[in-house]
Coordinates of C-alpha atoms (C1' of nucleotides) in Angstrom, one line a residue:
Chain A
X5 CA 2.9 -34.3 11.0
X6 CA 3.6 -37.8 12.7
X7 CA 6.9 -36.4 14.2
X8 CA 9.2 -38.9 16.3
X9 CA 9.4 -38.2 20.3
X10 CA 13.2 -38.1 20.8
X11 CA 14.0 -39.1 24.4
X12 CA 16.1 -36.0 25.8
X13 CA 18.5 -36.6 29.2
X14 CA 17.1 -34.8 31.5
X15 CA 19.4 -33.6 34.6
X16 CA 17.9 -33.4 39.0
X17 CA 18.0 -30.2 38.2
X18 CA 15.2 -29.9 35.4
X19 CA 13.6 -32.8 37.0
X20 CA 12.9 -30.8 40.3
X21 CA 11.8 -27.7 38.2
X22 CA 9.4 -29.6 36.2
X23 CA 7.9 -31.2 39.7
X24 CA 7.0 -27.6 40.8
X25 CA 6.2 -26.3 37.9
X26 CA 2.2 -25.3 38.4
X27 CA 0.4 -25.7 35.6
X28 CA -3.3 -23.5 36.3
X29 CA -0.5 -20.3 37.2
X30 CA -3.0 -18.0 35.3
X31 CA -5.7 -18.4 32.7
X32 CA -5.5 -19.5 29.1
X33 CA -7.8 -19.0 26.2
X34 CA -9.8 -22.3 25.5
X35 CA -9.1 -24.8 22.5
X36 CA -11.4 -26.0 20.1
X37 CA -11.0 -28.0 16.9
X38 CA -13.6 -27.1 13.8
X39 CA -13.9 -29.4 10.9
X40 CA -15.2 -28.2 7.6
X41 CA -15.6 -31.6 5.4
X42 CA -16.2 -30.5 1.9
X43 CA -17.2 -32.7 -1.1
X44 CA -18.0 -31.4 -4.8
X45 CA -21.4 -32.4 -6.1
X46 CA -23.4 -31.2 -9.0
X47 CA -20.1 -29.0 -10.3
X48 CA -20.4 -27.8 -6.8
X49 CA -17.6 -27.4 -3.9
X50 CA -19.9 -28.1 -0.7
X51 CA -19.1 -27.9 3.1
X52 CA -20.8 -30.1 5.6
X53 CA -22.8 -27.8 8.3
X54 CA -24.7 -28.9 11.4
X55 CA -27.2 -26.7 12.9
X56 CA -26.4 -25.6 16.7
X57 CA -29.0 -26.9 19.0
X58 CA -27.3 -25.0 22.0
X59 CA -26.4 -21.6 23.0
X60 CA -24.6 -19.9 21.7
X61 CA -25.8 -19.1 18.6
X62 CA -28.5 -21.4 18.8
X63 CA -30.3 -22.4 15.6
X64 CA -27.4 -20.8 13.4
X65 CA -24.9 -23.4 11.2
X66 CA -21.7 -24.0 11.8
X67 CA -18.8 -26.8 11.6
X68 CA -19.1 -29.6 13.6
X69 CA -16.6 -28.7 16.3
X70 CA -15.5 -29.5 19.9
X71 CA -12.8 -28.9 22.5
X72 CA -9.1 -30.2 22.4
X73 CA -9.0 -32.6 25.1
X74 CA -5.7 -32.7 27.4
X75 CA -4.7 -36.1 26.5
X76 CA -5.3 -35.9 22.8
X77 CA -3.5 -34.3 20.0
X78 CA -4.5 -31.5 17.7
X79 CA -4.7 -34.0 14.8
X80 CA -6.5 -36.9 16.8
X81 CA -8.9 -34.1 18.1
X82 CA -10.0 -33.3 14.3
X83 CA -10.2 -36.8 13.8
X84 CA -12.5 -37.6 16.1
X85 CA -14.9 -34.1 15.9
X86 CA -15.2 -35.9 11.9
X87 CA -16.2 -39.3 13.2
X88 CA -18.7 -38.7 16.2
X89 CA -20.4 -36.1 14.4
X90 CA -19.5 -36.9 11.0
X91 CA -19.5 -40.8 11.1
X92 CA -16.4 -40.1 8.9
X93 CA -12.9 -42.0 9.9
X94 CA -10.0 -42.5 7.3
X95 CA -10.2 -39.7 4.9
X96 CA -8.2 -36.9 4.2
X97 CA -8.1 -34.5 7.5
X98 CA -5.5 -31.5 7.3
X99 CA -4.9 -28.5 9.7
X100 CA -6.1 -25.2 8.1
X101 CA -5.4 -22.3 10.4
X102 CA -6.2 -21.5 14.1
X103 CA -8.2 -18.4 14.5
X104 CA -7.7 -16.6 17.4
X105 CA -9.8 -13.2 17.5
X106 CA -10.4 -12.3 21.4
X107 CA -14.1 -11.8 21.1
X108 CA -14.9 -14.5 18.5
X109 CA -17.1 -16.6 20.8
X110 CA -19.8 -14.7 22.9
X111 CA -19.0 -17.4 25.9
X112 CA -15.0 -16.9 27.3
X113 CA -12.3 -16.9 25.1
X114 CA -12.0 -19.9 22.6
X115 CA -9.3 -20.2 19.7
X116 CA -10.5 -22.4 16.9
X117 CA -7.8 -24.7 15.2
X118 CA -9.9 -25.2 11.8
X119 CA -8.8 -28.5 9.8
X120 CA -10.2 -29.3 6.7
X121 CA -11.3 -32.5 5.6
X122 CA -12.1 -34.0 1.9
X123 CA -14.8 -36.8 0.7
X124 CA -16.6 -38.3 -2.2
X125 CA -19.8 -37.1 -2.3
X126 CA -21.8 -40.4 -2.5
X127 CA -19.4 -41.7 0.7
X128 CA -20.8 -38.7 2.6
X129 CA -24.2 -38.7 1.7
X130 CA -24.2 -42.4 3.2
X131 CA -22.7 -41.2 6.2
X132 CA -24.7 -38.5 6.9
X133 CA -28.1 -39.1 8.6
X134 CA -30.7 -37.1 6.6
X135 CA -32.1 -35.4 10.0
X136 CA -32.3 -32.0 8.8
X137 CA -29.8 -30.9 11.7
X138 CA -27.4 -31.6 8.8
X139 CA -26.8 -29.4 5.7
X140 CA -24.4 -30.2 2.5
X141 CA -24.2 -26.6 1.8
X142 CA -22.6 -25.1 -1.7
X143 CA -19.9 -22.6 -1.5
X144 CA -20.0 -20.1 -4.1
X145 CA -16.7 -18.1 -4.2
X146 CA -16.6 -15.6 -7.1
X147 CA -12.9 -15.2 -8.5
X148 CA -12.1 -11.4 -7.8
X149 CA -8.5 -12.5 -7.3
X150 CA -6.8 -13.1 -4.0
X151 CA -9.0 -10.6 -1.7
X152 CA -10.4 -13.3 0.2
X153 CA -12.8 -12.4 3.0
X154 CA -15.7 -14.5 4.4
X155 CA -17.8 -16.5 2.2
X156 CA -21.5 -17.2 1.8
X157 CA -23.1 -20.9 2.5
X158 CA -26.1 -21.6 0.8
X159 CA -28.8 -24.4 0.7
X160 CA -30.0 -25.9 -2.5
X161 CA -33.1 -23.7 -3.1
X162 CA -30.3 -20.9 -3.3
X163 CA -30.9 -19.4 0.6
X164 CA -27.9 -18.1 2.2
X165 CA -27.5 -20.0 5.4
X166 CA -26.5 -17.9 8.4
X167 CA -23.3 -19.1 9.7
X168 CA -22.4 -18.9 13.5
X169 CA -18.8 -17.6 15.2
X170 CA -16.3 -16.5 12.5
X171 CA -16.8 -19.9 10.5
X172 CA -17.7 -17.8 7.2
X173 CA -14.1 -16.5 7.3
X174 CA -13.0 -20.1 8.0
X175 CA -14.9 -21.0 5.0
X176 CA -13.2 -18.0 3.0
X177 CA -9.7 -19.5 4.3
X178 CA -10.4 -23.1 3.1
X179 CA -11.6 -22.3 -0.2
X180 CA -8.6 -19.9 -1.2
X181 CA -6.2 -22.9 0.7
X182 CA -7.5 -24.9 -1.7
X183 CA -6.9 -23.0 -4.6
X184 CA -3.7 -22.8 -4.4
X185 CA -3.1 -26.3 -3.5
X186 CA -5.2 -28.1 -6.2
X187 CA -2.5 -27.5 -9.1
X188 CA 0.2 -29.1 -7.1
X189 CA -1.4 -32.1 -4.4
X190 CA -3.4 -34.9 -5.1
X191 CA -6.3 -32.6 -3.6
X192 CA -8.7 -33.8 -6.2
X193 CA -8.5 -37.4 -5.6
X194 CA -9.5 -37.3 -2.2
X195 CA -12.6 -35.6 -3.5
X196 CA -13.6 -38.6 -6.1
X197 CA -14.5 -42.3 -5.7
X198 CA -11.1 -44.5 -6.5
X199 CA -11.7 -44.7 -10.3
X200 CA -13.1 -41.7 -12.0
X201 CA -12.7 -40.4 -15.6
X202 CA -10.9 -37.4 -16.7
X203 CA -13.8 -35.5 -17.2
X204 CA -14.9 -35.5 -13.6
X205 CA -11.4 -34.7 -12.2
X206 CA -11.4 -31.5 -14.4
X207 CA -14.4 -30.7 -13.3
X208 CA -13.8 -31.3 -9.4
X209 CA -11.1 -28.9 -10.1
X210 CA -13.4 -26.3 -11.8
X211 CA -15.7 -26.4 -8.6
X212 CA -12.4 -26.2 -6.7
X213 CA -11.1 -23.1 -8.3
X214 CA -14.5 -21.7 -9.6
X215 CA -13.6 -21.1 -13.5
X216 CA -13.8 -23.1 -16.6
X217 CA -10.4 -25.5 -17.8
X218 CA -9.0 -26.2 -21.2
X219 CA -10.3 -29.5 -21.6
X220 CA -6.9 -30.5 -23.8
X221 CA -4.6 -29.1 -22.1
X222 CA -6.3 -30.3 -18.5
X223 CA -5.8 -33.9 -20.1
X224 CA -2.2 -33.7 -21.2
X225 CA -0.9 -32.0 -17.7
X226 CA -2.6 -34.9 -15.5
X227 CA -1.2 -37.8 -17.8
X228 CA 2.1 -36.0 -18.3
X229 CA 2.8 -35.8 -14.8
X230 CA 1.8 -39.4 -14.1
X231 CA -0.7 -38.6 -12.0
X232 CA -3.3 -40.9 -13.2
X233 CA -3.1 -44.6 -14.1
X234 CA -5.6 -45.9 -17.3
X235 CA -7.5 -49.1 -15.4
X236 CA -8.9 -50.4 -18.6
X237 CA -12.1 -50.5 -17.4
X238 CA -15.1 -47.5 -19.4
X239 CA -18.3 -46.1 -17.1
X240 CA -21.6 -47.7 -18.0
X241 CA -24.4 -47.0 -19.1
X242 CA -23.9 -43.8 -20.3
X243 CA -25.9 -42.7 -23.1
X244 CA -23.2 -41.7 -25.0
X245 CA -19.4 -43.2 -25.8
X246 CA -18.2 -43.9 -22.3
X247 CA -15.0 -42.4 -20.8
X248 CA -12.0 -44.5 -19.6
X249 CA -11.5 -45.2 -15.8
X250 CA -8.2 -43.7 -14.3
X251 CA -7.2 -44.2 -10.7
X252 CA -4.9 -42.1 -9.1
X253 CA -0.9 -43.1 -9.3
X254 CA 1.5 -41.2 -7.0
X255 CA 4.0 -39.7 -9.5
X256 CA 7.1 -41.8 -8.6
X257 CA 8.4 -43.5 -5.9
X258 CA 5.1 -44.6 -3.7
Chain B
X7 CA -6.8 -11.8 9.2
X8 CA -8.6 -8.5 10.3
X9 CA -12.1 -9.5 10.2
X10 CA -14.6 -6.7 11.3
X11 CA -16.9 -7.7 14.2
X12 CA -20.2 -8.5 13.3
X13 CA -22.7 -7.4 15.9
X14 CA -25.5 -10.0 16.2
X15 CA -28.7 -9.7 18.0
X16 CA -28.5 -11.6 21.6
X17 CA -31.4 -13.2 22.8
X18 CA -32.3 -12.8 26.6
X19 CA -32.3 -16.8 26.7
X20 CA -28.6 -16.5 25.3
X21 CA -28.0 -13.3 27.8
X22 CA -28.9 -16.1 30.3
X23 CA -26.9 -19.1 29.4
X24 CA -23.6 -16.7 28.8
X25 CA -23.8 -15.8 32.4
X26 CA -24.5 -19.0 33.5
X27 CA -21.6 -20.4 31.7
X28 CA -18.4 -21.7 33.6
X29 CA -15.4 -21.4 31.5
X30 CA -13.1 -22.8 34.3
X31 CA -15.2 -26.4 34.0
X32 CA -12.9 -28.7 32.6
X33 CA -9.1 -28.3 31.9
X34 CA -7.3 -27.3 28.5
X35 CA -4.0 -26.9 26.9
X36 CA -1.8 -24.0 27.6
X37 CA -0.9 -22.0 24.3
X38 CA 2.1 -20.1 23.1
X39 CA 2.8 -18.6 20.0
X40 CA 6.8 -19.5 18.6
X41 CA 8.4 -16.7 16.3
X42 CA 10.8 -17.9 13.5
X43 CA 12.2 -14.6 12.7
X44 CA 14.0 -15.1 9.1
X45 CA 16.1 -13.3 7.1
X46 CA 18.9 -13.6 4.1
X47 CA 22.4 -13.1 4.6
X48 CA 25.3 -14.3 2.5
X49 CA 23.4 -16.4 0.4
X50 CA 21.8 -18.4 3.2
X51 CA 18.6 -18.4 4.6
X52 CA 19.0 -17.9 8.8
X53 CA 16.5 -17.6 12.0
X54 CA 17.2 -15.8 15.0
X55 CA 17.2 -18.4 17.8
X56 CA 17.4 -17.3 21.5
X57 CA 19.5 -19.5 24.3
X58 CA 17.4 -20.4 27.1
X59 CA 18.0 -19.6 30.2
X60 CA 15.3 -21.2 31.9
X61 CA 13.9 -24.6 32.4
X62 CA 12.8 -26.8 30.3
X63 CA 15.3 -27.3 27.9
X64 CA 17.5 -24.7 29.8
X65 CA 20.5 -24.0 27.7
X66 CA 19.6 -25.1 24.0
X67 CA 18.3 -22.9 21.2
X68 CA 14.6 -22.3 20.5
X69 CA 12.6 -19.9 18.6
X70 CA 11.4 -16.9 21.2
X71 CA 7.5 -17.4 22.9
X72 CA 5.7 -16.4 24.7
X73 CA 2.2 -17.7 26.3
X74 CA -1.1 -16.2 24.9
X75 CA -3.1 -13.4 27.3
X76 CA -6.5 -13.6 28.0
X77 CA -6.9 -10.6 26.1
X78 CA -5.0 -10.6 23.3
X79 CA -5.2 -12.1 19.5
X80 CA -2.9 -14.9 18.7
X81 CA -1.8 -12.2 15.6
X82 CA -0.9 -9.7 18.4
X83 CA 0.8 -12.2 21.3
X84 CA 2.7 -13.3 17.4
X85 CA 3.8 -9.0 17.3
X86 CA 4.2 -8.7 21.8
X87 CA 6.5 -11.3 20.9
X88 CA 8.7 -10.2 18.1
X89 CA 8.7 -6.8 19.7
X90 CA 9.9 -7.5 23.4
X91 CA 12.4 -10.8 22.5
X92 CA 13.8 -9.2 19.6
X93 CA 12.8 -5.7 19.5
X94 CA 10.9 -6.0 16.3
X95 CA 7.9 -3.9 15.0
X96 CA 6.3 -3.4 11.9
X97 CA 7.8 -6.1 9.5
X98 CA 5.7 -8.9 7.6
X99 CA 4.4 -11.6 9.7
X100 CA 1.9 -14.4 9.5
X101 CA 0.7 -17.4 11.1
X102 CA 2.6 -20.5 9.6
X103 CA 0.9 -23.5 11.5
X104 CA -0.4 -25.0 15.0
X105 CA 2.0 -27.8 16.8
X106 CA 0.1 -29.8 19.4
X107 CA 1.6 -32.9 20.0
X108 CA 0.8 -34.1 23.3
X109 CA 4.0 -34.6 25.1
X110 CA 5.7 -31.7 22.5
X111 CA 6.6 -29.6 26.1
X112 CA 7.7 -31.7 29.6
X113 CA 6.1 -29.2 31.9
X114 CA 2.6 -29.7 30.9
X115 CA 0.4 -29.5 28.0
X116 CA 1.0 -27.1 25.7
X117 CA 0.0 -26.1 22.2
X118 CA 2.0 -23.6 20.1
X119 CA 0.5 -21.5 17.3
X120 CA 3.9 -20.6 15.4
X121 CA 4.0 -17.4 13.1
X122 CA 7.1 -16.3 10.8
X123 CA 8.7 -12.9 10.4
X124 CA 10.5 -11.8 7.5
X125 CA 12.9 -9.3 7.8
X126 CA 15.8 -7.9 6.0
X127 CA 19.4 -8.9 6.9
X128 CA 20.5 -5.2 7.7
X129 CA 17.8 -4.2 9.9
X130 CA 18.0 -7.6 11.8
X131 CA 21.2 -6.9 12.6
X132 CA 21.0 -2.9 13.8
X133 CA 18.1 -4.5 16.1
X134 CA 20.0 -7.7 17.6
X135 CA 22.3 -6.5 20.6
X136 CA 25.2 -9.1 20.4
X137 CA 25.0 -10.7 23.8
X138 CA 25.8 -14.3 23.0
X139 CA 22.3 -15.2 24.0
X140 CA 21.3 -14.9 20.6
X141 CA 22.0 -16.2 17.0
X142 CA 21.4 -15.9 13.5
X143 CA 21.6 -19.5 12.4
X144 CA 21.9 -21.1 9.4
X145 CA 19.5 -23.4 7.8
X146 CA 20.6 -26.0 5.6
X147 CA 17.6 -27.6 4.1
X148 CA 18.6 -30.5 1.2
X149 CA 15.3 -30.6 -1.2
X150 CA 14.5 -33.9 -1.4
X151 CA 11.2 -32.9 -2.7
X152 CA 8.5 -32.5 -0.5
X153 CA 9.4 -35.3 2.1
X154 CA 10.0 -32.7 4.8
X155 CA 11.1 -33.5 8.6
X156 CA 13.5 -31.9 10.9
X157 CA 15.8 -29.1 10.3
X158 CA 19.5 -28.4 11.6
X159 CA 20.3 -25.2 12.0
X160 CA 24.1 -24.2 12.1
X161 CA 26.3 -21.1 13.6
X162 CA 28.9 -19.7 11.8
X163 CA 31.3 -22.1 12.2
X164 CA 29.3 -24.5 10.7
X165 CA 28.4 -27.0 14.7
X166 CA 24.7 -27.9 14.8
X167 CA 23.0 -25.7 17.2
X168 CA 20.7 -28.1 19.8
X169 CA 16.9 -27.0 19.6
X170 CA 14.3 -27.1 22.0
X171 CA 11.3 -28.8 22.2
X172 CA 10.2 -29.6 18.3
X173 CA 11.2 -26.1 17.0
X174 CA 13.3 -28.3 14.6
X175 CA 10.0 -29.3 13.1
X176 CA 8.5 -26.6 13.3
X177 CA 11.7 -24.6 11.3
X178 CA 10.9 -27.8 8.7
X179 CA 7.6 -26.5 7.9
X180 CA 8.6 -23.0 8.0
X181 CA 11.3 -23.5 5.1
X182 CA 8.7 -25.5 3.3
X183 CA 6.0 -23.0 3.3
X184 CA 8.3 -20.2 1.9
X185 CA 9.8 -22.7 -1.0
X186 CA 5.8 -23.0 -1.8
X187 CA 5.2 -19.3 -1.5
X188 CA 7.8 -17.5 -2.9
X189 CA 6.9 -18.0 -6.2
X190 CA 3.5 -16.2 -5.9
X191 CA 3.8 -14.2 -3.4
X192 CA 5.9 -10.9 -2.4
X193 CA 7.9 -12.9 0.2
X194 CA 11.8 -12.2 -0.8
X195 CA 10.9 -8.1 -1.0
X196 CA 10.3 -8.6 2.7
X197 CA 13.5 -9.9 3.2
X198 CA 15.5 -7.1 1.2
X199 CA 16.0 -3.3 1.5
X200 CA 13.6 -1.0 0.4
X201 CA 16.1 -0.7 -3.2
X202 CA 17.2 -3.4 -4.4
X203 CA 19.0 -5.4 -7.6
X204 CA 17.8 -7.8 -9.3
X205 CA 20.5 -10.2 -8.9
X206 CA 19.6 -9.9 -5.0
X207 CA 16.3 -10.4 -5.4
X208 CA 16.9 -14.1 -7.1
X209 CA 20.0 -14.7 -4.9
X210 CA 17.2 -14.2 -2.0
X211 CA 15.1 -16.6 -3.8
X212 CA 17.6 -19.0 -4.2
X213 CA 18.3 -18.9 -0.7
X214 CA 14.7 -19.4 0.2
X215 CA 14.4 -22.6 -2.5
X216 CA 17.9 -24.2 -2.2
X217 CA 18.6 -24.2 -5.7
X218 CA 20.1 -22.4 -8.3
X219 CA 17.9 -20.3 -10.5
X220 CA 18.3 -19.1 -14.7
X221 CA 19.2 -15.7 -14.5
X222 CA 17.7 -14.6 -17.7
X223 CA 14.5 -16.8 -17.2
X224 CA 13.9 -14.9 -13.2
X225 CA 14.5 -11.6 -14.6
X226 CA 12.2 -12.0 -17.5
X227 CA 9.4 -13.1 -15.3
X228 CA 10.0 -11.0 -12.2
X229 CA 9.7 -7.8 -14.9
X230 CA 6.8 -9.3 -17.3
X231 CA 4.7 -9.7 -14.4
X232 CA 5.2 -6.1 -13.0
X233 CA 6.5 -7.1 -9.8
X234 CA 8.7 -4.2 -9.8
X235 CA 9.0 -1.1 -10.5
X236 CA 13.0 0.2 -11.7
X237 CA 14.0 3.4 -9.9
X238 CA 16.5 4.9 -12.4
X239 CA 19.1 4.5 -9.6
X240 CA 22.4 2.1 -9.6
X241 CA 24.3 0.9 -7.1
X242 CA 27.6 2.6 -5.8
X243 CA 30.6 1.7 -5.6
X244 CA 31.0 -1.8 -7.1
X245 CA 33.9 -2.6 -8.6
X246 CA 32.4 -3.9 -11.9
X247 CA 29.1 -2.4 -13.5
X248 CA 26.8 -1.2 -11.2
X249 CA 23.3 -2.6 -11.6
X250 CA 19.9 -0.8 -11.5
X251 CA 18.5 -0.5 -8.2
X252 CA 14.2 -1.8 -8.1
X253 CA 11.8 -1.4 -5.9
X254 CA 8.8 -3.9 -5.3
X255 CA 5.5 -2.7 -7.2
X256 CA 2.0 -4.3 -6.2
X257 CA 0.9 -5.8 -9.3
X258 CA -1.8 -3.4 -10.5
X259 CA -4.9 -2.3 -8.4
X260 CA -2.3 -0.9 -5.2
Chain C
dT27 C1' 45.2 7.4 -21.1
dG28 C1' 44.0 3.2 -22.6
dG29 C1' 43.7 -1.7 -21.8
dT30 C1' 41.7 -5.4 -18.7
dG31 C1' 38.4 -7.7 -16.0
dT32 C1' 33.8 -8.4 -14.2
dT33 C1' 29.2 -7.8 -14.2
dC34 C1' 25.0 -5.8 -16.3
dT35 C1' 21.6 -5.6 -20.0
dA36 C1' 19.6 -6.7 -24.4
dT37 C1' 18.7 -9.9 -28.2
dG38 C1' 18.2 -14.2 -30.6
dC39 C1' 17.2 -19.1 -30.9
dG40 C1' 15.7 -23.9 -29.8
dT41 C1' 12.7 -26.5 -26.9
dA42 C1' 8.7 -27.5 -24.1
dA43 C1' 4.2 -26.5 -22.6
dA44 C1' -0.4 -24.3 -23.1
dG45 C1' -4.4 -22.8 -25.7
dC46 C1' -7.3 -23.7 -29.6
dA47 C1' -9.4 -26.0 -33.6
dT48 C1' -10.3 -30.1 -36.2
dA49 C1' -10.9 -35.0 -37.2
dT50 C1' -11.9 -39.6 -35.9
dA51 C1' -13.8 -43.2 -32.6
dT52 C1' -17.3 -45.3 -29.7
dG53 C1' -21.5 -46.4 -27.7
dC54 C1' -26.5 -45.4 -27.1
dT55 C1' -31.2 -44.3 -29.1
dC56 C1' -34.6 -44.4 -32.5
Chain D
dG19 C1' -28.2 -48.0 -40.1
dA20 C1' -28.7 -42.9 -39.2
dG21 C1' -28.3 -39.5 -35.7
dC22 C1' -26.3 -37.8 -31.6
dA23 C1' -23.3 -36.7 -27.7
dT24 C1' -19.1 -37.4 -25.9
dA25 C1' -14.4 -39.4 -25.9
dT26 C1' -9.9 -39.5 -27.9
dA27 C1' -6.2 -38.2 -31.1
dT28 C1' -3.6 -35.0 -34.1
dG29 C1' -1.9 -30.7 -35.7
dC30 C1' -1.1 -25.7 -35.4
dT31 C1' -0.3 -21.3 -33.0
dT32 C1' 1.2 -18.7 -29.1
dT33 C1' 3.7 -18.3 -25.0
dA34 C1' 7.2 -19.2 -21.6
dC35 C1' 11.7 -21.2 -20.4
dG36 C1' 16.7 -22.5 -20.8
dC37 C1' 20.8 -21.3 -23.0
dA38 C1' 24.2 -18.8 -25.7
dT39 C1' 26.0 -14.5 -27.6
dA40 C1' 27.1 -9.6 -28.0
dG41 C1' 27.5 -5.0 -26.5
dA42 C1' 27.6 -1.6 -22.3
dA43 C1' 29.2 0.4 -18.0
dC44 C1' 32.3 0.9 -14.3
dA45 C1' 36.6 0.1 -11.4
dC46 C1' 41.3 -1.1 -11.5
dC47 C1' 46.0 -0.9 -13.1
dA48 C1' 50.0 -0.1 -16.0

DNA sequence: TGGTGTTCTATGCGTAAAGCATATATGCTC
DNA sequence: GAGCATATATGCTTTACGCATAGAACACCA
């Protein structure tokens, strides 16, 4: 969304109007950007959650969050929620939707632009801090078609994690987003390490989508499309034959 | 997006800090919502733009707006607007995405959540008074795949209408989310009559994509999916066969 | 009244892709 | 070197898509 400012002329007139205009004329709803960073471990699609140390909702989970500044932009505000309490910079960060129920924070009125953002497991798990306060929670989305709704968080012993605000709808938006993206963007990639084998793409996009793959057919749709570039290079140490390395190869004029 | 309200018990230590807390303590973005009302007439997709009368941008085209109340969703300041600027109720629309470049309006900051409308071309018209301060524009988007940018919309006799602010963006992403959707979901019966043929249903779809499309190969699969339902009537009065007139049918489970 | 023109509708066929099964290859362990 | 688990390659079947063809329905016109 990098979008060109394009100087406009702008006549005494506007000018003069633009001097008085007064901005604090009534009250707006507040603005706050909530990031949910997912990652796919263990088969897994995962959401980072932070627990809330302050009202409201104290104690619950929720997506590292915070409020637009005035002098930043929407994009620039995700970006930095993801890097002060994400120690994330430089991965993929897209906006989702903005939620904007009246009475969806207990405190004054607050929209929510929700971005999304996407990792490889092992760089979050060395970004994140393992204080507890933190939580690499699984998202288990049965299929039941496009119904959507909120979803359910839960820890690795299998406890559903109580989720603060409305971001278990968030969570229900993200997940169907995307499903209906993986089949068409290079969604998958952003959730690997830069070389990967077949194998684990398909399965990143089994997590994504939450049902099984033709193995075959998986295979011949990724290299047909030119998706994926052979490096020449097999894992190691496997024990069993090991699986070419692919990296990821925009199809065609990158 | 109508997500019940989930009651959740309130602590008197979070009674305590909501009525403590200041909403007024620090300054934030003004937000509107932007309505790109579309619709499908002779073979090209258009948007009802509005002139401005006002400052800023006083005189060019932009999508109508309006600024969000205190007290109202962003899905219902989306319907105030449709209602009261073009005197629209009841038709399909949906939240397309969040613009919130910093300097994207002169007077101060402002963020605008931008929705769509769908509407057919008939109805449109019956609800438009023609006052000159209003136009069904053109939009002439090339595909050049997915690159995206800046759209030009066009009257009638075919001079590039200015815009306002970065509604030519956000027109950009509009077109580019229907080309996405159309193919799954029930976009181009929103932007028909009730009855319909099929040929209008793909010439709507071609509109929407900007590209020819197989006749035999869009019947086939509009049909074989049970999209829709035929009603045994034909049209009247053509001066060739008359073709069967359809209606859309949810595909199973409506 | 019957021919002409245009579009609708149905059918068949060749190609491409997807799903599925099978066979061979590779590297580790014992 | 035998056994094992997975990777990789090949072939077959089913399905969808693009394209062409043929008959059907209606208005128009001589």
């Amino acid at each position: 969304m990098s979008a060109k400012r394009t100087p406009r002329p702008v006549s005494d007139d506007e000018r003069a109007f633009l001097a008085a205009y007064d901005a604090s004329a009534f009250p707006h709803p507040s603005v706050a950007v909530d990031v949910a960073t997912l990652t796919v471990a263990d088969r897994a699609l995962r959401v980072l959650l932070v627990r809330r140390g302050e009202h409201p909702a104290k104690g619950r989970w929720a997506l590292p969050g915070g409020f637009v500044g005035m002098h930043e932009s929407l994009d620039d505000a995700a970006a930095r929620v993801l890097r002060t309490k994400a120690g994330l910079a430089g991965i993929f960060l897209e906006q989702l939707y903005t939620f904007g129920r009246v009475d969806r924070d207990p405190r004054t009125r607050v929209l929510s632009v929700a971005y999304y953002a996407l990792v490889d497991a092992a760089r979050l798990a060395r970004a994140l801090p393992d204080t507890g306060e933190t939580s690499l929670a699984r998202l288990e989305v049965p299929w039941k078609g496009d119904a959507g709704g909120p979803v359910r968080a839960k820890d690795d012993t299998g406890a559903a994690l109580p989720l603060a605000f409305d971001h278990a709808e968030i969570l229900g938006v993200v997940v169907r987003r995307l499903r209906g993206k993986v089949d068409y963007a290079p969604l998958g990639f952003q959730l690997l390490p830069q070389r990967f084998t077949l194998r684990q793409l398909q399965e990143t996009h089994e997590a994504i989508l939450g049902r099984r793959l033709n193995k075959d057919s998986f295979r011949r749709s990724v290299v047909a499309r030119g998706l994926v570039a052979p490096t020449g290079e097999t894992e190691k140490d496997m024990p069993y034959r090991p699986a070419e390395l692919y990296r990821y190869a925009r199809p065609e004029g990158g």
